[in-house]
CSV table of C-alpha atoms and ligand atoms in Angstrom, one decimal:
chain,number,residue,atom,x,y,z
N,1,UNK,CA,0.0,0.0,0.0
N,2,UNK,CA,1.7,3.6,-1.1
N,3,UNK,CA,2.4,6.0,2.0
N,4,UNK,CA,0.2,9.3,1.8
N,5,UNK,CA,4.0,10.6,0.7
N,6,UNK,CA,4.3,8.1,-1.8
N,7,UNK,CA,0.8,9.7,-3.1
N,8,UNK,CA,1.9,13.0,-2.4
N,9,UNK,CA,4.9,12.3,-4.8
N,10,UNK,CA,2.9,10.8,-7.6
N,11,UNK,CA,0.5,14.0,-7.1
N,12,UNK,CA,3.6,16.4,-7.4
N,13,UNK,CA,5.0,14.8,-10.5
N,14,UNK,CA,1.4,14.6,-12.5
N,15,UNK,CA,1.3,18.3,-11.5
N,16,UNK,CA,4.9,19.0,-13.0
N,17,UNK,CA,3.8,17.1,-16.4
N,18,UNK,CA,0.1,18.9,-16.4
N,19,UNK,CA,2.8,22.5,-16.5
N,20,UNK,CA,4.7,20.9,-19.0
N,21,UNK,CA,1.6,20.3,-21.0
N,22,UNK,CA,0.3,23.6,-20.7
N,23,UNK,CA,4.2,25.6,-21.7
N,24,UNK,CA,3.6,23.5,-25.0
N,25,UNK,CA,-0.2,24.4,-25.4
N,26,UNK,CA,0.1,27.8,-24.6
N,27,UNK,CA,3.3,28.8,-26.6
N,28,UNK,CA,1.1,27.1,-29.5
N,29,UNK,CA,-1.9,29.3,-29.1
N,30,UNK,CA,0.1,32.1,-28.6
N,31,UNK,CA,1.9,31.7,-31.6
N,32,UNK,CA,-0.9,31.7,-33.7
N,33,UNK,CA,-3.2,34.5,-32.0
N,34,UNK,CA,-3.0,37.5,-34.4
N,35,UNK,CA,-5.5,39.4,-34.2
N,36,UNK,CA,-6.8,39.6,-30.5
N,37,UNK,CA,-3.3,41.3,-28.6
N,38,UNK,CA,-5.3,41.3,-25.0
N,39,UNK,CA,-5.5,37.3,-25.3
N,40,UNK,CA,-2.1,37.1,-26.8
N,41,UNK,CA,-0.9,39.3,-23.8
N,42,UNK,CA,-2.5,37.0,-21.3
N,43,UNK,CA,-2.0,33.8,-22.5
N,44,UNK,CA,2.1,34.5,-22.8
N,45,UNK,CA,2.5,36.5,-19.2
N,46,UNK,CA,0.8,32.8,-17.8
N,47,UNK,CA,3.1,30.5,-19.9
N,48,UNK,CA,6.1,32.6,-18.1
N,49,UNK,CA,4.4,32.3,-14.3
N,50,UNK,CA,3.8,27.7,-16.0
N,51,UNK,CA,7.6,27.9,-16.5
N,52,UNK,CA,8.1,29.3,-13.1
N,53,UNK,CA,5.6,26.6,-11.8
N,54,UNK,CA,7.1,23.8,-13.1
N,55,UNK,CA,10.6,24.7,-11.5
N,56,UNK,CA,8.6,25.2,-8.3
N,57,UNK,CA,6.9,22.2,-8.3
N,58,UNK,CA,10.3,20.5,-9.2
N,59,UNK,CA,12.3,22.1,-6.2
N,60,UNK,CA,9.4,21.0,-4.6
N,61,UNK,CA,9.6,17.3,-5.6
N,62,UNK,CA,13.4,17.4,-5.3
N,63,UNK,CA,13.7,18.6,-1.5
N,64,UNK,CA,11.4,15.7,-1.1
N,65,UNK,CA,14.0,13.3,-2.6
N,66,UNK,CA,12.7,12.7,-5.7
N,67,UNK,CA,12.7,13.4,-9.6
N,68,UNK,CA,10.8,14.5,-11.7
N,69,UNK,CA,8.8,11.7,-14.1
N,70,UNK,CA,10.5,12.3,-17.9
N,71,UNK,CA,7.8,9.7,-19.3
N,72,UNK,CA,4.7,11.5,-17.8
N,73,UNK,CA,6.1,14.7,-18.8
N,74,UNK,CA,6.8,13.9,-22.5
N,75,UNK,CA,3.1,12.3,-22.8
N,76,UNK,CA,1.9,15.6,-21.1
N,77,UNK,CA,3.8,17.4,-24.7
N,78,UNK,CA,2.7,14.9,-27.3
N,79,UNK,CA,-0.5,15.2,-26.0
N,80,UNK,CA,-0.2,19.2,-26.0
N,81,UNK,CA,1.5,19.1,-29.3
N,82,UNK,CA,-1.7,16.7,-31.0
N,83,UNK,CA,-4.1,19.6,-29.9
N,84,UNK,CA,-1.9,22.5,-31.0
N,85,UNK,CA,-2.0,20.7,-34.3
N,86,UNK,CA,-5.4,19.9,-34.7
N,87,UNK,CA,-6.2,23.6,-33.6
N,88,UNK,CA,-4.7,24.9,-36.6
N,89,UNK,CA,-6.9,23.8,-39.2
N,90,UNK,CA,-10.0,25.2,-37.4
N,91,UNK,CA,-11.8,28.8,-38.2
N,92,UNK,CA,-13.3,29.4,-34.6
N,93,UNK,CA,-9.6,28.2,-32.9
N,94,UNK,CA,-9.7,31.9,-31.0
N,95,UNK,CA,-13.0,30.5,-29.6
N,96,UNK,CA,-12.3,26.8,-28.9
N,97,UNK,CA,-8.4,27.4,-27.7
N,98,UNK,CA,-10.0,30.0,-25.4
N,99,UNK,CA,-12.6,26.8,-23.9
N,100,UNK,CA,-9.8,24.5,-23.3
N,101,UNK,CA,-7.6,27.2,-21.6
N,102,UNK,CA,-10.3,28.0,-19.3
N,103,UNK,CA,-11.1,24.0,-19.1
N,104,UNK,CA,-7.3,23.6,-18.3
N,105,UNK,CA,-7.5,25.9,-15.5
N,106,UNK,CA,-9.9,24.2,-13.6
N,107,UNK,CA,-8.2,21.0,-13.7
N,108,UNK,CA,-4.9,23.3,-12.5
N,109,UNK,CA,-7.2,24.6,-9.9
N,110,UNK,CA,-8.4,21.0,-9.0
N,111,UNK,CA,-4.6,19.4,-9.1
N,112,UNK,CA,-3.4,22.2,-6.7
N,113,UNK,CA,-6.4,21.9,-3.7
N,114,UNK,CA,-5.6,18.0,-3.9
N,115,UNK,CA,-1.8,19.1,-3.4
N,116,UNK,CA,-2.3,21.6,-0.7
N,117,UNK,CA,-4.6,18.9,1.4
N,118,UNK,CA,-2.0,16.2,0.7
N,119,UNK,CA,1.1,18.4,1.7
N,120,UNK,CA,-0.4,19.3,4.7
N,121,UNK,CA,-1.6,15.9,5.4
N,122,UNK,CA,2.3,14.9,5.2
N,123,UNK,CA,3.1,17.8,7.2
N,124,UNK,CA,4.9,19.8,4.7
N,125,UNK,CA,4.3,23.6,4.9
N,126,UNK,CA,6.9,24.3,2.5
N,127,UNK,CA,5.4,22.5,-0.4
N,128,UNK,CA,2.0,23.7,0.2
N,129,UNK,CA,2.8,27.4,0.5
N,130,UNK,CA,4.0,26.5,-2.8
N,131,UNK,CA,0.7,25.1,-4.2
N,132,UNK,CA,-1.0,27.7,-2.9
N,133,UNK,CA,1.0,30.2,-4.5
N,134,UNK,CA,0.6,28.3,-7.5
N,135,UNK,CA,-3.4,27.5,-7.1
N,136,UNK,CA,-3.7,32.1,-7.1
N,137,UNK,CA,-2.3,32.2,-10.3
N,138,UNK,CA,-4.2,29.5,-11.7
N,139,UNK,CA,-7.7,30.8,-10.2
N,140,UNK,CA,-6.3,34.0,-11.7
N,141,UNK,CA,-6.1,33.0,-15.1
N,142,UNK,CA,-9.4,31.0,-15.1
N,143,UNK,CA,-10.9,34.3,-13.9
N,144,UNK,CA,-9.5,36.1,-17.0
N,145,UNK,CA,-11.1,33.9,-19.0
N,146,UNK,CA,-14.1,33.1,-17.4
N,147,UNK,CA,-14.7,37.2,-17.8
N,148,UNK,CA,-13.5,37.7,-21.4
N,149,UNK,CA,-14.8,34.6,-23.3
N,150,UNK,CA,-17.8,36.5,-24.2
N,151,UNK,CA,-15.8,39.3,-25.7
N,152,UNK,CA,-13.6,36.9,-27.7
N,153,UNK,CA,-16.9,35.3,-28.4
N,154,UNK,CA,-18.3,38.8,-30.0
N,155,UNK,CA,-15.4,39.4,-31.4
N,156,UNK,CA,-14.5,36.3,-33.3
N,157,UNK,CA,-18.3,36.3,-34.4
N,158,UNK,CA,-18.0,40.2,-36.0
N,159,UNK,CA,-14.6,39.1,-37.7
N,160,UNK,CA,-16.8,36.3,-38.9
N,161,UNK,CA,-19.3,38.1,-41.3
N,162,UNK,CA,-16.2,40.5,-42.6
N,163,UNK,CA,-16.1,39.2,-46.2
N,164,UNK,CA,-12.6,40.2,-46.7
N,165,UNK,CA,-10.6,38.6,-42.9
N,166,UNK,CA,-9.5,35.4,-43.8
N,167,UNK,CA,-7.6,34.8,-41.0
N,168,UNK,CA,-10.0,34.7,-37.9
N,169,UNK,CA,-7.5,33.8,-35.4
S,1,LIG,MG1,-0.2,26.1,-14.2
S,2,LIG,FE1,-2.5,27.7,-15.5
């Protein structure tokens, strides 16, 4: 039977791999975005605070005596890099990239309450402080989009009926 710290472990590392996920998905979207600046703004001031994340949830898993899981994160990218693909060849990819950002910060915000319980549960301030740290930015960015997806919406649907804007993203 795994120890709750065994579980915290496992926890820490899927949490790494989930940020390593979202630096692929999110230099993807933002590399594409070219005609709404406000998202583009966003969407590359969170993929710096997901690098700093990862490196914080690998001190984290480090002064714990671990490493991080390659395999796990490498599926995380693959995965990442199938849906930055297939978002290319879609008209409404402002609108849908926008729904699975949000979507992925809920499950951020999900990961990181399970974290902060664990980590206390294995009496470990340190990493907790972390995750909670961590869950503000994410409940941040879910915030963002949870208040401009109708604008994006509006938007994406007046560049829509333009006759001439071909590139709707
Ligand atoms: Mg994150
Ligand atoms: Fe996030």
């Amino acid at each position: 039977m795994p120890t709750k710290e065994e579980h915290l472990m496992a926890w820490l590392r899927d949490a790494h791999a989930m940020e390593k996920q979202a630096e692929t998905m999110l230099s993807a979207m933002a590399g594409r975005i070219g005609n709404y600046p406000d998202v583009k703004a966003k969407i590359e001031a969170h993929l710096a605070e997901t690098s700093r994340q990862a490196d914080m949830l690998h001190s984290c898993i480090e002064r714990r005596g671990g490493d991080i899981s390659t395999l796990k994160d490498l599926m995380g990218k693959f995965v990442a890099m199938g849906q930055g693909m297939s978002g290319a060849f879609v008209d409404d990819e402002i609108v849908k990239g926008s729904m699975a950002s949000y979507t992925f910060e809920q499950m951020e915000i999900a990961a990181y309450k399970v974290l902060i319980a664990a980590a206390e549960a294995c009496g470990d301030p340190e990493t907790s402080a972390v995750c909670q740290r961590i869950l503000q930015e994410e409940e941040a960015m879910a915030r963002w989009f949870s208040e401009n997806l109708p604008g994006v919406t509006e938007k994406f649907l007046a560049r829509s009926q333009m006759p001439d804007t071909t590139a709707k993203h």
